[in-house]
Coordinates of C-alpha atoms in Angstrom, one line a residue:
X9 CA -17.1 -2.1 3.1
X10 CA -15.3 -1.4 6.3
X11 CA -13.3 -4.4 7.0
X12 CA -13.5 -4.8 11.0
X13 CA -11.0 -6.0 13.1
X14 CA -9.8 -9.9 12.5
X15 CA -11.7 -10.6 9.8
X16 CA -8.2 -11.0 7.7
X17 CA -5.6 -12.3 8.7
X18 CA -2.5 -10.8 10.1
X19 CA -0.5 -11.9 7.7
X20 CA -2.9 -10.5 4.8
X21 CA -3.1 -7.2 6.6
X22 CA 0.7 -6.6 6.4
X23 CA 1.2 -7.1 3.0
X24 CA -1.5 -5.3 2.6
X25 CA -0.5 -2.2 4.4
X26 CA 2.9 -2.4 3.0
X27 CA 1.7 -2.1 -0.1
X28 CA 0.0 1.0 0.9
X29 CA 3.5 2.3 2.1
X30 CA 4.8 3.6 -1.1
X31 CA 1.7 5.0 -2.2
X32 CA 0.6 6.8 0.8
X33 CA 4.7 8.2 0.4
X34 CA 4.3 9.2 -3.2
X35 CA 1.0 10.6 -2.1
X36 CA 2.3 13.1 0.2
X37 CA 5.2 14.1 -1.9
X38 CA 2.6 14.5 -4.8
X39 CA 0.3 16.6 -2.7
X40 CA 3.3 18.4 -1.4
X41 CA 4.7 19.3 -4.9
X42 CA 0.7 20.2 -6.1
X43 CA -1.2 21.7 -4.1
X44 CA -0.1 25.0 -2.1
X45 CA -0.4 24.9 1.7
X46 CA -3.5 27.8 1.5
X47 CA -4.9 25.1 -0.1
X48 CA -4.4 22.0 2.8
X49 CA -7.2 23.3 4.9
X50 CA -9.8 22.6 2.0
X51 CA -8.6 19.0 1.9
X52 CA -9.5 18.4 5.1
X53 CA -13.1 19.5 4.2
X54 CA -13.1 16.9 1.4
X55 CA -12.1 14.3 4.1
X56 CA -14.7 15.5 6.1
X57 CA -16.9 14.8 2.7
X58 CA -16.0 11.2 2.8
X59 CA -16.2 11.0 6.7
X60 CA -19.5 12.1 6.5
X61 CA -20.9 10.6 3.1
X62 CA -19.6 6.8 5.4
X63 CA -22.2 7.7 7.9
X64 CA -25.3 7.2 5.4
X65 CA -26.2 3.8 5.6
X66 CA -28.2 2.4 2.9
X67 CA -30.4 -0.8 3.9
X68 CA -30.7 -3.8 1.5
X69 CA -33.4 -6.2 1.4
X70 CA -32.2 -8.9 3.9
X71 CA -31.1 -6.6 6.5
X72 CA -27.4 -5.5 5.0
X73 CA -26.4 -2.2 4.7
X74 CA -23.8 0.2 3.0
X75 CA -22.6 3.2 2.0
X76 CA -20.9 5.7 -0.3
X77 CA -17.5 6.7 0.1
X78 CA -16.9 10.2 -1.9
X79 CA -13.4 9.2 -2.8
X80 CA -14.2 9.5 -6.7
X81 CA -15.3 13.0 -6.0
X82 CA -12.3 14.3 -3.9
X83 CA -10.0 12.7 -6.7
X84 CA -11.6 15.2 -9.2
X85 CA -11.4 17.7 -7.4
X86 CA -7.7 17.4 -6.2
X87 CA -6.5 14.6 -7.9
X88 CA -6.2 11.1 -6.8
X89 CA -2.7 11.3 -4.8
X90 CA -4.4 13.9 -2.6
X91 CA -7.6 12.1 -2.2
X92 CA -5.9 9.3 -1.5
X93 CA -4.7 10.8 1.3
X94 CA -7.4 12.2 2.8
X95 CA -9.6 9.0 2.3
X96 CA -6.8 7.8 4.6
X97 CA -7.2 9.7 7.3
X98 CA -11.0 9.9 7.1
X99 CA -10.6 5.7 7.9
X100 CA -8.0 6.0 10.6
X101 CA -10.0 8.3 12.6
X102 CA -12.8 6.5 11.8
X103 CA -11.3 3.2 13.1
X104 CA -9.3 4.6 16.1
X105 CA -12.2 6.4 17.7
X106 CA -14.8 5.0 16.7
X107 CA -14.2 1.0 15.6
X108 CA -15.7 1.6 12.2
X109 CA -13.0 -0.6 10.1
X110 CA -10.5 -2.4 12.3
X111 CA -7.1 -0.9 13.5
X112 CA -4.9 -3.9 11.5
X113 CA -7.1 -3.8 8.6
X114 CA -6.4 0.4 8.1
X115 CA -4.0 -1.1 5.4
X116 CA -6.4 -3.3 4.0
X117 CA -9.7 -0.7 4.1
X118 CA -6.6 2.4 2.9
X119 CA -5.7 0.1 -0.1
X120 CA -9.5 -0.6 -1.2
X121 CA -10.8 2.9 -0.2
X122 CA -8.3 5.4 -0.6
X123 CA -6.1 3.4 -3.1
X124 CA -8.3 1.6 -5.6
X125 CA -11.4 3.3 -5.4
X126 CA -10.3 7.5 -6.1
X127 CA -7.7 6.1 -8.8
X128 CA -10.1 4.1 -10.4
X129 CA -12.8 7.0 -10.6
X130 CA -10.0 9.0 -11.4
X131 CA -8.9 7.4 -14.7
X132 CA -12.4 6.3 -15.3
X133 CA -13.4 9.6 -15.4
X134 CA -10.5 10.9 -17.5
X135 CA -11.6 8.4 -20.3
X136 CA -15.4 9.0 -20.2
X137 CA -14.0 12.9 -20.9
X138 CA -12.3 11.8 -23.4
X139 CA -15.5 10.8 -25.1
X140 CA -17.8 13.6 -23.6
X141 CA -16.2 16.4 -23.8
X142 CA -18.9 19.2 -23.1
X143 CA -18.6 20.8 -19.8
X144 CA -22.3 19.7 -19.1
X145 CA -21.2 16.1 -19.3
X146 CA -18.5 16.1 -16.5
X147 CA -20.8 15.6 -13.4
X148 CA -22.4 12.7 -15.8
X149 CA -18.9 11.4 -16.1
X150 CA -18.1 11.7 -12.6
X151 CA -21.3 9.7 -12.0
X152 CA -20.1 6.8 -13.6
X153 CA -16.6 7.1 -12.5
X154 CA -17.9 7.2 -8.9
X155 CA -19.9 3.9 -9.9
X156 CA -17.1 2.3 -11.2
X157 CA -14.6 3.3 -8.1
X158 CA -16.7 2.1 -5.2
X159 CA -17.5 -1.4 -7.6
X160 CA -13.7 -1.9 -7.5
X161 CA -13.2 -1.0 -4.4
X162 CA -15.7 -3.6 -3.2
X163 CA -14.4 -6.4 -5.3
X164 CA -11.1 -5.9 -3.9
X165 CA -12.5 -6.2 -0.5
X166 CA -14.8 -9.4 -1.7
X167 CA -11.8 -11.1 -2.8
X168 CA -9.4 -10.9 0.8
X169 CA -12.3 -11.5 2.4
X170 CA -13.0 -15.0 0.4
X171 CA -9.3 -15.9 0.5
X172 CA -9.3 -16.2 3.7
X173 CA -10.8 -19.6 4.7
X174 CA -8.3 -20.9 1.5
X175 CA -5.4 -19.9 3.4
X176 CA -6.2 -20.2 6.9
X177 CA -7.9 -23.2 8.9
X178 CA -7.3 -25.1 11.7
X179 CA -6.6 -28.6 12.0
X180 CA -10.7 -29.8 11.9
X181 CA -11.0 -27.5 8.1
X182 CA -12.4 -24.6 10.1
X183 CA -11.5 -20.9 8.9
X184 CA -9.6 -19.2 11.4
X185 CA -10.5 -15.8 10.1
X186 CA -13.4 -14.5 7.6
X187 CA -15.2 -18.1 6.9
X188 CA -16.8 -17.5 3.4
X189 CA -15.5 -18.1 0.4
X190 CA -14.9 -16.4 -3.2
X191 CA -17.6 -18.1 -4.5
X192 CA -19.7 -16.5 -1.4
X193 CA -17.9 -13.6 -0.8
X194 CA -17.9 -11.5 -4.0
X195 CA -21.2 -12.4 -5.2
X196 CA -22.4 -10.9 -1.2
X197 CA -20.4 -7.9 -1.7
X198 CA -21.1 -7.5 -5.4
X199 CA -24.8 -7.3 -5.1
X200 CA -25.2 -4.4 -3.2
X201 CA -22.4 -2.4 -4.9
X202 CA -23.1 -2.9 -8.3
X203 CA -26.9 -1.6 -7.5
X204 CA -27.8 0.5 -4.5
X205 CA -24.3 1.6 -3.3
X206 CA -23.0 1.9 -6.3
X207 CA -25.8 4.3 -7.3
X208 CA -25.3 6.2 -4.2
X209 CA -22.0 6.8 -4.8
X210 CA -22.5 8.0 -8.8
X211 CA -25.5 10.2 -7.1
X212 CA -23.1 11.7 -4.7
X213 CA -20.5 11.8 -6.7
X214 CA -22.2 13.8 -9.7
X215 CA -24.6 15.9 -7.3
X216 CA -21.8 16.9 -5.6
X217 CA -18.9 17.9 -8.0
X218 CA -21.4 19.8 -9.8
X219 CA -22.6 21.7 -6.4
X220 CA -18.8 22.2 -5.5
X221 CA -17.7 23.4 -9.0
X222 CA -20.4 26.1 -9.5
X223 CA -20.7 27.2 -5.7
X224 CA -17.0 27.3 -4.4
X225 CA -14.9 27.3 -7.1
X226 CA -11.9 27.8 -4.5
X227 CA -12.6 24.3 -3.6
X228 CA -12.2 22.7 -7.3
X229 CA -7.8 22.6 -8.1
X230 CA -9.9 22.2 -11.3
X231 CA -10.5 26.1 -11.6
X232 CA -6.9 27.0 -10.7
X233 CA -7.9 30.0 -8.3
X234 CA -6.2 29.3 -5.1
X235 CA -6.5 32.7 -4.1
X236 CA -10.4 32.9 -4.2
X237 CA -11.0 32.1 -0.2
X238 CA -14.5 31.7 -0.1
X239 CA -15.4 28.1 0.7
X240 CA -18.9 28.9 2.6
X241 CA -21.2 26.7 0.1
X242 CA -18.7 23.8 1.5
X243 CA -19.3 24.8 5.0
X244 CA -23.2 25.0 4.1
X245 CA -22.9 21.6 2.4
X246 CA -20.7 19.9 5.5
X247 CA -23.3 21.5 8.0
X248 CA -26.5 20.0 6.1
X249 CA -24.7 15.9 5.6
X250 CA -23.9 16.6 9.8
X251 CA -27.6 17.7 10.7
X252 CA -29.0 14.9 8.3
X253 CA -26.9 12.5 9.0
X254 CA -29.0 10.8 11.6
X255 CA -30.7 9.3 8.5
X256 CA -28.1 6.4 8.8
X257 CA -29.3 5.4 11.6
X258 CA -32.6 4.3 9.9
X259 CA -30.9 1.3 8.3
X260 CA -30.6 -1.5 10.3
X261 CA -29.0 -4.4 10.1
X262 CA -25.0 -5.1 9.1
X263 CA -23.4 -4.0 6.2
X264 CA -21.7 -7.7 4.6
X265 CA -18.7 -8.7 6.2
X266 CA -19.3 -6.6 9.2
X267 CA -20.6 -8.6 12.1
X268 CA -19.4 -9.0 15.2
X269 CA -17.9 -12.1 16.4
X270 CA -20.3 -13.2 18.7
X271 CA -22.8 -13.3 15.7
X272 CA -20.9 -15.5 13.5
X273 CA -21.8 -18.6 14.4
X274 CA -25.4 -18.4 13.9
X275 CA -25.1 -16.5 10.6
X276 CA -26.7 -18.5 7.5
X277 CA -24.8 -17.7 4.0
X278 CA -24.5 -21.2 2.9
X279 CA -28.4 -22.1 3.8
X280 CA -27.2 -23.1 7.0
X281 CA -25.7 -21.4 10.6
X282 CA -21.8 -22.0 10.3
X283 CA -21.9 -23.6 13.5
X284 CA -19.1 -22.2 14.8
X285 CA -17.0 -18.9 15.5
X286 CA -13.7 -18.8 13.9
X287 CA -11.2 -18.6 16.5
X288 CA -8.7 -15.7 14.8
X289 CA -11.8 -13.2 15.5
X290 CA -12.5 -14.7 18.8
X291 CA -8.9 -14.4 20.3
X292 CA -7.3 -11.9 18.0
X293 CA -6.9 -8.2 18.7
X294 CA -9.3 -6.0 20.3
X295 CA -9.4 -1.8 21.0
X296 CA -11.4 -0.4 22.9
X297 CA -12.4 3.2 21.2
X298 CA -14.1 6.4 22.9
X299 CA -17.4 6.4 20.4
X300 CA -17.9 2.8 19.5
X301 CA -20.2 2.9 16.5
X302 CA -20.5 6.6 17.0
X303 CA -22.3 5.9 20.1
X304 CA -22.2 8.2 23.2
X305 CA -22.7 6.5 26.7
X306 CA -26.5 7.6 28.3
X307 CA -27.2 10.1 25.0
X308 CA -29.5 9.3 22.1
X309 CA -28.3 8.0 19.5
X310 CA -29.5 10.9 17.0
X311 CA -27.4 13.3 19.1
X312 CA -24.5 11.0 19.7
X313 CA -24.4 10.4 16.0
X314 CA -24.7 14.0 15.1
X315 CA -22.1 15.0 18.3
X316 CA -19.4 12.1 16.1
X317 CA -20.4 13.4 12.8
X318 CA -18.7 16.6 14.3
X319 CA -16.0 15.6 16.6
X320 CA -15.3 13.7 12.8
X321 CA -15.3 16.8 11.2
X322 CA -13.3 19.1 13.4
X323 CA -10.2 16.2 13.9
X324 CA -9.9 15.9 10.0
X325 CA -10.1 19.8 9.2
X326 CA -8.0 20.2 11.9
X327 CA -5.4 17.4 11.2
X328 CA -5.0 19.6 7.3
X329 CA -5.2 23.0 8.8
X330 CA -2.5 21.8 11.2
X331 CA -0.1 20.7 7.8
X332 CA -0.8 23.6 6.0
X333 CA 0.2 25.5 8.8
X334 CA 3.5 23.7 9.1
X335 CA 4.3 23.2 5.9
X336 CA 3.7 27.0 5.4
X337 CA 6.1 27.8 7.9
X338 CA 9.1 25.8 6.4

């Protein structure tokens, strides 16, 4: 669900980034007002969560993959403002050092990921409790809210991906940008969500809150005990998705809407190669990063991908440790 780099527009990617502007401000003034700055350094572990859970590819028949996203789970645990932060950060570093999602589409992947997707849970959840009230219902709930997040979140992404060859083409009808349309694009992306990654994401979501909730109940602003400082089932959890994460590498193949330029003119979604490589992604902008695709020049890629899952890990703890630090010192 990464949207890489000049697969949307320009354009597209500013408004879409400024309409992440006010939430991402209301996010930090949110997390600022609820959550103490003790309490920071555990959001960085959920971001590590989601950081992590994004590594996990999931193959699909026909050689796509995807992914869950965990940003249901963090909502429930800290609420959505929060975890729509840290979603955020989880993507950036992802994209800026190691080109998963593209550097002008942050807004775009922020407003699907880290916007739509732990809101929707969110509220989703909320209403399911509503209904099911028992305490051994909620990682049930959260199942389905995590189902119904990531399905919005991908439908979101389906949609500015098949608006683009409406509003950009060049003078002979060809796309500049992503080439498919709606009536390509969110079936594509739907498929997937609404069955394997979709159920990945309830699965992870469910599993998890209920592992969180009864192991470290420090890390849950559900159970109000900010004091309690004892996050190692976390720690044990983070540890085991880093050492297993390797298992993402067994999927091959390209999660929908991720190819690389270079492929797109041979690619077949209509029943036919597209014949040609739309010249926004061919000329548009480019970054060089330090771990492309978490890979790690003359090491395996097991230990490369491990050695990222890591250097992931340590940049998002450290990037919360470092606010509640600051913000404790004010």
């Amino acid at each position: 669900m990464h949207i890489p780099e000049n697969y949307l527009s320009p354009s597209t990617c500013a408004v879409l980034t400024a309409a992440m502007a006010p939430v991402w401000y209301m996010s930090v003034q949110k997390v600022r007002q609820e959550l103490p700055p003790e309490k920071l350094p555990f959001l960085g572990v959920a971001a590590a969560f989601s950081f992590l859970a994004m590594m996990f590819n999931i193959p699909l028949p026909g050689g796509t993959t995807g992914h869950a996203v965990g940003g249901t789970l963090i909502a429930l645990l800290f609420g959505p403002y929060a975890a729509c932060l840290s979603v955020s950060v989880a993507l950036i570093v992802q994209a800026v050092f190691f080109g998963d999602g593209g550097i002008l589409a942050i807004g775009a992947n922020c407003f699907n990921m880290a916007f739509l997707l732990p809101f929707t849970g969110y509220y989703a959840y909320q209403a399911l409790r509503r209904v099911l009230s028992s305490d051994g219902t909620a990682p049930v709930c959260a199942a389905v809210a995590g189902y119904v997040g990531i399905n919005a979140a991908s439908l979101a992404a389906a949609i500015e991906f098949g608006i683009q060859p409406m509003l950009f083409t060049n003078e002979l009808g060809q796309a500049l940008y992503c080439p498919y349309p709606l009536s390509i694009s969110i079936p594509a992306m739907m498929a997937g969500h609404l069955t394997i990654f979709g159920l990945a994401e309830a699965v992870f979501t469910g599993a998890m809150l209920a592992y969180l909730t009864r192991t470290a109940p420090a890390f849950s602003s559900m159970s109000g005990r900010y004091a309690d400082k004892k996050i190692g089932a976390s720690v044990a959890a983070l540890l085991a998705l880093i050492v297993l994460c390797p298992l993402g590498l067994i999927a091959e193949g390209t999660a929908w809407g991720e190819w690389g330029a270079e492929e797109m003119a041979e690619l077949t979604e209509t029943g036919a190669p597209l014949g040609y490589t739309p010249s926004g992604m061919l000329d548009g902008f480019s970054l060089d990063v330090w771990f492309p695709d978490y890979a790690i020049s003359g090491m395996p890629d097991a230990f490369a991908y491990i050695l990222s899952a890591v250097i992931g890990t340590a940049l998002l703890v450290i990037t919360f440790k470092l606010w509640g630090s600051l913000s404790a010192a004010k």
